[in-house]
Coordinates of C-alpha atoms and ligand atoms in Angstrom, one line a residue:
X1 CA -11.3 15.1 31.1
X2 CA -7.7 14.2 29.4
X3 CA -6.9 16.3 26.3
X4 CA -9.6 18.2 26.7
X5 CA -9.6 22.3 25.7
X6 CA -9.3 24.4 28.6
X7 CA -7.9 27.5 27.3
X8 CA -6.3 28.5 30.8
X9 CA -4.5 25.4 31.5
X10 CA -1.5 26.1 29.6
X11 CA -1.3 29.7 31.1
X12 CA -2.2 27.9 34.9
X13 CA 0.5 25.3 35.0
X14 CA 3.8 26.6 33.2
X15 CA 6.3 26.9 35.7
X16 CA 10.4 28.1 35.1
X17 CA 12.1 24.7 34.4
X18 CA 15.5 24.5 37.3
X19 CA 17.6 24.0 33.4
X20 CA 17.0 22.8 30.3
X21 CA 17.5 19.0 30.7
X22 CA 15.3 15.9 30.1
X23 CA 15.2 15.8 33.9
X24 CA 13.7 19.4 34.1
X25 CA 11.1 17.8 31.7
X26 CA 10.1 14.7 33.8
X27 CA 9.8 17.0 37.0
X28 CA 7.4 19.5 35.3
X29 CA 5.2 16.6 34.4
X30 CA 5.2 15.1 37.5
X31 CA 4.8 18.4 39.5
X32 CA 2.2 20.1 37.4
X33 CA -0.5 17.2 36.2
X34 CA 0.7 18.2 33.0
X35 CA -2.4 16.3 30.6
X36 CA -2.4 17.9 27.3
X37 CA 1.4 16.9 25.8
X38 CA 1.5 17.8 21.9
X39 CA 4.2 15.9 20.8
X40 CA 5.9 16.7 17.1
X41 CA 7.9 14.3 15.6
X42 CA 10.2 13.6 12.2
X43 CA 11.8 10.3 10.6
X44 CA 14.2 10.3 12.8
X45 CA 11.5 8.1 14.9
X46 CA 12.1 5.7 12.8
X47 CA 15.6 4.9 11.4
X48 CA 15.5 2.5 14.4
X49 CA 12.6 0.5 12.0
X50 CA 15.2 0.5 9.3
X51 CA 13.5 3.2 7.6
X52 CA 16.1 5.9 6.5
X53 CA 15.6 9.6 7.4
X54 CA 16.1 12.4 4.6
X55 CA 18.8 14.1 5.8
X56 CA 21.5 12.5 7.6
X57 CA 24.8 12.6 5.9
X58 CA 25.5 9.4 4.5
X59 CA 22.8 7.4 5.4
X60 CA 19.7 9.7 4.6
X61 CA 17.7 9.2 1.4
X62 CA 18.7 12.7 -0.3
X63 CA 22.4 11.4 -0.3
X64 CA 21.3 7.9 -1.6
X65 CA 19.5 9.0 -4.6
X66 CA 21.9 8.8 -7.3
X67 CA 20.7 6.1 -9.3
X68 CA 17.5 8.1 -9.7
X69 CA 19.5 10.7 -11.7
X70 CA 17.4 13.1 -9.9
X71 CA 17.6 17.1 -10.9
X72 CA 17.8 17.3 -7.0
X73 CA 17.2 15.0 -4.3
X74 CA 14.0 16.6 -3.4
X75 CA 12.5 15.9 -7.0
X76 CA 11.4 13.0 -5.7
X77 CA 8.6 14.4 -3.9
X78 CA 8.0 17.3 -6.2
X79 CA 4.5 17.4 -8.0
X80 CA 5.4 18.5 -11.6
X81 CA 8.4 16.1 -11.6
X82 CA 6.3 13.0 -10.6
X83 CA 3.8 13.8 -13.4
X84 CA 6.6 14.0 -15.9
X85 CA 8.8 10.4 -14.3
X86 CA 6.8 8.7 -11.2
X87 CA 9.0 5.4 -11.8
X88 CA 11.5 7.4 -8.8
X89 CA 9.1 7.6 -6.4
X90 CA 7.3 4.3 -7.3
X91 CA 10.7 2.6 -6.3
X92 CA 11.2 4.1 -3.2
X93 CA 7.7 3.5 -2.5
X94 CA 7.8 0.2 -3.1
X95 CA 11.1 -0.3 -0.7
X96 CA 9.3 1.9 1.9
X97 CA 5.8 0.6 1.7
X98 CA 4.2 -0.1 5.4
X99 CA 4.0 -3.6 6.1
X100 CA 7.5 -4.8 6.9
X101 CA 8.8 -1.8 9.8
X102 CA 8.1 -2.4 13.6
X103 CA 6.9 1.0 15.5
X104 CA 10.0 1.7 17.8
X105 CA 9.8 2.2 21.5
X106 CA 9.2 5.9 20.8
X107 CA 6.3 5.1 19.0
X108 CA 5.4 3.4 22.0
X109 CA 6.3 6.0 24.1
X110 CA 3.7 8.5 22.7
X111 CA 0.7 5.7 22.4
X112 CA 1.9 5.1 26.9
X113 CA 1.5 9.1 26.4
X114 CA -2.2 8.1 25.1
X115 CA -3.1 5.3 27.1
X116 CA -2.4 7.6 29.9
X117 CA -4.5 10.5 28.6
X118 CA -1.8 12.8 28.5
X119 CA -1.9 13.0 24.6
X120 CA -3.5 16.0 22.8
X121 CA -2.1 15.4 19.8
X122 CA 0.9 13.9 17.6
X123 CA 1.8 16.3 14.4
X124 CA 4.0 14.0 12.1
X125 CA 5.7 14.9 9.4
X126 CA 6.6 11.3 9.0
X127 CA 4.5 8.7 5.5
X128 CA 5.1 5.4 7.3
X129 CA 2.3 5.2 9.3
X130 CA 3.9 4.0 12.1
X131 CA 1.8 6.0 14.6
X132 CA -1.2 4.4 13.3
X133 CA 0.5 0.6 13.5
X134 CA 1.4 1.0 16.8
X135 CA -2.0 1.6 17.9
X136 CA -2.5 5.2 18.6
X137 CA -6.1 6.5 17.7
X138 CA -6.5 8.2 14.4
X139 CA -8.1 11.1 16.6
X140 CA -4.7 11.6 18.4
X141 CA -2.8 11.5 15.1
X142 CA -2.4 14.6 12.4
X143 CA 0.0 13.1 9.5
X144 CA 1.1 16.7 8.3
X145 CA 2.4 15.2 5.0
X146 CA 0.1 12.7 4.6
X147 CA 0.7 9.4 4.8
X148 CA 0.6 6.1 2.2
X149 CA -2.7 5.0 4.2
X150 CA -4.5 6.6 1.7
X151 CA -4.5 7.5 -2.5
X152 CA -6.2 9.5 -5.0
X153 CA -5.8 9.8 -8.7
X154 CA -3.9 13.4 -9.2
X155 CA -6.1 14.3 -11.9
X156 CA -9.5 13.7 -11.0
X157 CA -9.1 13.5 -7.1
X158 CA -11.0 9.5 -7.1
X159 CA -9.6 8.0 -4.2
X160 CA -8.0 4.5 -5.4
X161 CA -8.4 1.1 -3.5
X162 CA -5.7 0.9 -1.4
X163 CA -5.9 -3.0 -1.7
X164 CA -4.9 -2.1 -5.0
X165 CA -2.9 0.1 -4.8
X166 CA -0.4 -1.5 -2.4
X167 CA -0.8 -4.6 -4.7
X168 CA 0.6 -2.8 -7.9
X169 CA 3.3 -0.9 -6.2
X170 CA 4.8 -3.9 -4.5
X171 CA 4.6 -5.2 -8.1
X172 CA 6.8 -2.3 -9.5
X173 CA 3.4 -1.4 -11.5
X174 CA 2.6 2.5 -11.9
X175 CA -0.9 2.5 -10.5
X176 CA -3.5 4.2 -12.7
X177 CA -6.6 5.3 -12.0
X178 CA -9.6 3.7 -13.2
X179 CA -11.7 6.6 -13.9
X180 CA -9.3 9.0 -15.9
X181 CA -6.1 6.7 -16.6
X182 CA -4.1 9.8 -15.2
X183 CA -1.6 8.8 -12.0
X184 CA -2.8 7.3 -9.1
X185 CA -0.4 9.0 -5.7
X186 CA -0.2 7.6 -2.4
X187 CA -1.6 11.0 -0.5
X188 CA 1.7 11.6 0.7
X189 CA 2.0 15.9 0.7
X190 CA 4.8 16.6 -2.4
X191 CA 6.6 19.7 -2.3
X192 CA 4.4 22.2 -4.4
X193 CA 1.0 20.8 -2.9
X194 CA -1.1 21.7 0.1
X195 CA -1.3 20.2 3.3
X196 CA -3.8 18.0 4.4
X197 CA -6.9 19.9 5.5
X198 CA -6.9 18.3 8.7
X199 CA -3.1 20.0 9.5
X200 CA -4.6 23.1 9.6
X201 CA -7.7 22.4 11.5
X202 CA -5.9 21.0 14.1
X203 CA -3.6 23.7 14.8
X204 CA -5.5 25.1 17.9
X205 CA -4.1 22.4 19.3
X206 CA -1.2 24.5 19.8
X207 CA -3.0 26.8 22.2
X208 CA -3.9 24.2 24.5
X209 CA -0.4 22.4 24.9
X210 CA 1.3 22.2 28.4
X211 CA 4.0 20.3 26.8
X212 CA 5.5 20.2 23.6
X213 CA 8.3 17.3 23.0
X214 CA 10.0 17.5 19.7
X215 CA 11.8 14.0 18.2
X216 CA 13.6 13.2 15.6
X217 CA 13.2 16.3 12.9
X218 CA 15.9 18.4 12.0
X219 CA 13.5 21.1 11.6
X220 CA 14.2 22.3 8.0
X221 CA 10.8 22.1 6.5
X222 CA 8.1 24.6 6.5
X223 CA 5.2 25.5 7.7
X224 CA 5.6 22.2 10.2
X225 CA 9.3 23.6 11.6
X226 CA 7.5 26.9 12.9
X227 CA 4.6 25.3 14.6
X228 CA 7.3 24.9 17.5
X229 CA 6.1 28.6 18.0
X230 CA 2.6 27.7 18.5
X231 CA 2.8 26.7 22.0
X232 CA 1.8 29.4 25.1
X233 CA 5.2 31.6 25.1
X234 CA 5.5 29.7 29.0
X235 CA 4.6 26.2 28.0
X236 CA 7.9 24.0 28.2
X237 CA 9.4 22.6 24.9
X238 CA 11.7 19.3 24.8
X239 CA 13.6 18.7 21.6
X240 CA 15.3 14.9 21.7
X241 CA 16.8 14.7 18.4
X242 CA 20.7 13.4 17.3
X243 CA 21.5 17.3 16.4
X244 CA 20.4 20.8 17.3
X245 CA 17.3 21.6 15.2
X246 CA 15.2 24.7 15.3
X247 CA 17.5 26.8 17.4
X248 CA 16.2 30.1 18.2
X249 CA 17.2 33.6 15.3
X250 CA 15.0 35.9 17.3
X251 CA 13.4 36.0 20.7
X252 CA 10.2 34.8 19.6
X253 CA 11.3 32.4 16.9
X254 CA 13.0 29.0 17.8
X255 CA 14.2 26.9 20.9
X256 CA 16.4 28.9 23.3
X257 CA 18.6 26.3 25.0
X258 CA 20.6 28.8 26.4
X259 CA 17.6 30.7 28.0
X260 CA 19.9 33.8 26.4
X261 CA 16.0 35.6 26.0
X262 CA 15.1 34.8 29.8
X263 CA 11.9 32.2 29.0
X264 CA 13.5 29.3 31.2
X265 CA 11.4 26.7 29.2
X266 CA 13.2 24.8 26.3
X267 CA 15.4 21.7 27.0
X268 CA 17.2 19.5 25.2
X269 CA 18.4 15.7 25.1
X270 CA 21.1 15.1 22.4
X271 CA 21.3 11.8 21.1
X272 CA 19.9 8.4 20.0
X273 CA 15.8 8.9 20.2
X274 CA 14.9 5.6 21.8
X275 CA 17.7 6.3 24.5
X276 CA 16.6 9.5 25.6
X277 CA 12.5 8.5 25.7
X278 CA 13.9 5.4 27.9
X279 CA 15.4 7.8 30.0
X280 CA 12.3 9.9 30.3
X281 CA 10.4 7.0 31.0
X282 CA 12.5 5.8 33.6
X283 CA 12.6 9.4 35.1
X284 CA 9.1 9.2 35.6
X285 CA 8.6 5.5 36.3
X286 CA 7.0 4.2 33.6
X287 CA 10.0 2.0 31.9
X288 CA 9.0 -1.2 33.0
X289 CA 5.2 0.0 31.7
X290 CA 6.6 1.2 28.3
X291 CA 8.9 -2.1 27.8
X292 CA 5.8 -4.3 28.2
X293 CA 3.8 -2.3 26.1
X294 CA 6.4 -2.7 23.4
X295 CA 7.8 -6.1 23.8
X296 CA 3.7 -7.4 23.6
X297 CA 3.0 -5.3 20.8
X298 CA 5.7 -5.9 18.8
X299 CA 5.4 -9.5 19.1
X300 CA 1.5 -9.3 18.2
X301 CA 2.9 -7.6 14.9
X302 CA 5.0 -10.3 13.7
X303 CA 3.2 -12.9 14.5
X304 CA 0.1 -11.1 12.4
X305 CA 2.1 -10.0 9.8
X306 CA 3.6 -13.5 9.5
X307 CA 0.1 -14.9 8.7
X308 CA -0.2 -12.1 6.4
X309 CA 2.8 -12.9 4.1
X310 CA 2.1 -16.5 3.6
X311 CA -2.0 -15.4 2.3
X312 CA 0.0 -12.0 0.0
X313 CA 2.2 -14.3 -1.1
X314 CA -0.5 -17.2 -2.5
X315 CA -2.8 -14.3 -3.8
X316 CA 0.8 -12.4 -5.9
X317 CA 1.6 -15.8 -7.2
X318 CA -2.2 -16.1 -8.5
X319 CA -1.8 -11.8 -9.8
X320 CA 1.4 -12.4 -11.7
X321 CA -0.3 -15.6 -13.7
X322 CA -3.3 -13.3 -13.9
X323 CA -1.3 -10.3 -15.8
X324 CA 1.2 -12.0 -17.3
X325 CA 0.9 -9.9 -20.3
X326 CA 1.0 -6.7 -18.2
X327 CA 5.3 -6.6 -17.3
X328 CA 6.3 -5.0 -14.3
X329 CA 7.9 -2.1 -14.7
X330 CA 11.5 -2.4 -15.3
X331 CA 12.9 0.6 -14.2
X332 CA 10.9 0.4 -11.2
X333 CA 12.3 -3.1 -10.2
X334 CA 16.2 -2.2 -10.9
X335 CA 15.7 1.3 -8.8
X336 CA 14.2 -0.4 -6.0
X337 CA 16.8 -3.2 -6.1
X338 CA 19.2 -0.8 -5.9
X339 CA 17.8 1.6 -3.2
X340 CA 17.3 -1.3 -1.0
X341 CA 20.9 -2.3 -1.0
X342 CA 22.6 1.3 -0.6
X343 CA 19.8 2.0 2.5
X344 CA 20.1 -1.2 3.9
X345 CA 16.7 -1.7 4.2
X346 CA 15.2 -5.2 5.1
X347 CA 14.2 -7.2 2.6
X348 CA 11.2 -8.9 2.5
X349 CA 12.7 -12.1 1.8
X350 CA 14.6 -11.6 4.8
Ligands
OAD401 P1 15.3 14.9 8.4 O1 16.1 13.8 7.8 O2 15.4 16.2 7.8 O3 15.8 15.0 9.9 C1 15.8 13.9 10.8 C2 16.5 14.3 12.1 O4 16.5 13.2 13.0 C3 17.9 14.7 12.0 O5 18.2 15.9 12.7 C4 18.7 13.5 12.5 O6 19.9 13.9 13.1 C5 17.7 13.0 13.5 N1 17.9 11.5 13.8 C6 18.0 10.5 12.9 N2 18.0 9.3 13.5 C7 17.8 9.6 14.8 C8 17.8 8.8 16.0 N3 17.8 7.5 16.0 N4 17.6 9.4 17.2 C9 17.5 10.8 17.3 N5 17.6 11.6 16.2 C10 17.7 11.0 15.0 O7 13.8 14.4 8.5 P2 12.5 15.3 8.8 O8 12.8 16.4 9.7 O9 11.5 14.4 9.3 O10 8.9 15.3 3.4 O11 12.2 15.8 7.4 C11 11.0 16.6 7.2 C12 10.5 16.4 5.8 O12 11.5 16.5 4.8 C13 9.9 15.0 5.6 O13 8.6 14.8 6.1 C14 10.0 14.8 4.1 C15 11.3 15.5 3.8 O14 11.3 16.1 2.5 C16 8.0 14.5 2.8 O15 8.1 13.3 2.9 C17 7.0 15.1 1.9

């Protein structure tokens, strides 16, 4: 059975990669029936979406937060600071709110990793809920920061209708809850809260991984950057990322590219993320498979979401008569406007 435990497979399979190249990679998993594939992954996924990653000089959120006279750029996910000002973080979620990104072809690359039963599980540390759009089971899927699919007042824990919810915050509104009146937050994991539940009850996966492929995280943020340790010390790790992340400071801590500590497992593809999961998927013959899958799905999106838009757009014509009394809020309007022009992000009247 595909991802299925079997606590010796790992152990059974690992073989010495011939060096540490994508190639290496697709080999392994051709040679070795390799089935349980844990594959951890970062916004760097999805800047080909249009969504921005946190960290990139330039073009990364933390350097485009200015105009949110922020502390630090991080404040925007921190708990306490959010109780005190949410109107930040209600702007950016307005700008980033699911409904107007496309997966990319590496989204599509781990649901072909699915289709094909090879998945065990994707970690993500990434809010978009991309995974889930491009079709991947919820099963298959542990969103280590949590995600906006869901929200809960951050007093009184009452989950919020999400129907709601989504309405207010594309209507700069600061959504409360209807129990308590206190905030309502999208369950997206702030710094100074705990992960989800499900992160940590999923971690066996770990054990049970014949392959782990890294994509698109620099690796800066804990406890998710360490889980790269988690796998069988034999079991082959690809990182495909822009930069180095999560190189090695001891033996048993971080990738070894070099193989300077003699494991002959981690390998590395530097550069653009969609270009080096093309190349995987050509090295193993699935590119005309994972084209398809992507061209068909991504034109069922936008035909849906088209549809969609014209029916949000009658029923937020008939909400704004409905509260005219109730403003949007201001703040949260000109931050938005302005975080959508300095990330470039598309606009829904676009
Ligand atoms: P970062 O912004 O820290 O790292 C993104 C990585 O992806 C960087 O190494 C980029 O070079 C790389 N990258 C960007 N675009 C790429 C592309 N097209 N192809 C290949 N690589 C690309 O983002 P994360 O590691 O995901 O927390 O950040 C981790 C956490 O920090 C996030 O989950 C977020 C943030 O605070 C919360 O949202 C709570």
């Amino acid at each position: 059975m595909p991802g299925t435990r079997s606590k010796t497979n790992a152990k059974v399979i690992a073989s010495k990669l011939e060096d540490a190249t994508i190639e290496s990679i697709a080999k392994y998993i051709q040679q070795n029936k390799v089935k349980n594939i844990v594959v951890m992954t970062g916004a760097g996924i999805s800047t080909a979406a249009g969504i921005p990653d946190f960290r990139s000089k330039n073009t990364g959120l933390y350097d485009n937060l200015q105009k949110f006279d922020l502390p630090y750029a991080e404040a925007i996910f921190d708990i306490d600071y959010f109780q005190e000002r949410p109107e930040p973080f209600y702007a950016l979620a307005k700008e980033l709110y699911p409904g107007k990104y496309l997966p990319t072809k590496t989204h599509y690359f781990i649901r072909l990793l699915h289709d094909k039963n090879m998945l065990l599980r994707n970690f993500t540390q990434n809010i978009d809920t991309l995974e889930r759009i491009c079709g991947l089971d919820e099963d298959r899927i542990v969103e280590a920061h949590g995600s906006f699919a869901s929200a809960s007042c951050i007093q009184c824990d009452e989950k919020a209708d999400m129907e709601e919810i989504r309405s207010q915050i594309l209507l700069s509104k600061i959504p409360r809850c209807l129990a308590c009146k206190s905030l309502i937050k999208p369950d997206i994991t702030f710094f100074g809260e705990s992960l989800p539940k499900r992160f940590f009850k999923r971690l066996v996966d770990f054990d049970e991984a014949d392959l782990l492929i890294v994509i698109g995280t620099s690796l800066q943020v804990q406890p998710f950057a360490a889980l790269i340790d988690n796998v069988p010390e034999h079991t082959p790790r690809l990182l495909i990322n822009k930069d180095l992340a999560g190189v090695h400071h001891s033996p048993h801590h971080g990738f070894d590219f070099k193989w300077k500590y003699g494991k002959k497992r981690d390998s590395v593809y530097l550069g653009d993320c969609d270009e080096g999961i093309e190349k995987l998927a050509e090295l193993l013959g699935w590119k005309n498979e994972l084209d398809r899958l992507y061209e068909k799905e991504t034109k069922k999106l936008k035909e849906r979401w088209a549809t969609e838009k014209v029916l949000e757009q009658e029923q937020e014509e008939l909400e704004k008569l409905e509260l005219t009394e109730e403003k949007p809020d201001k703040e949260i309007d000109q931050l938005a406007e302005e975080l959508e022009k300095r990330l470039k992000v598309p606009s829904d009247k676009e």
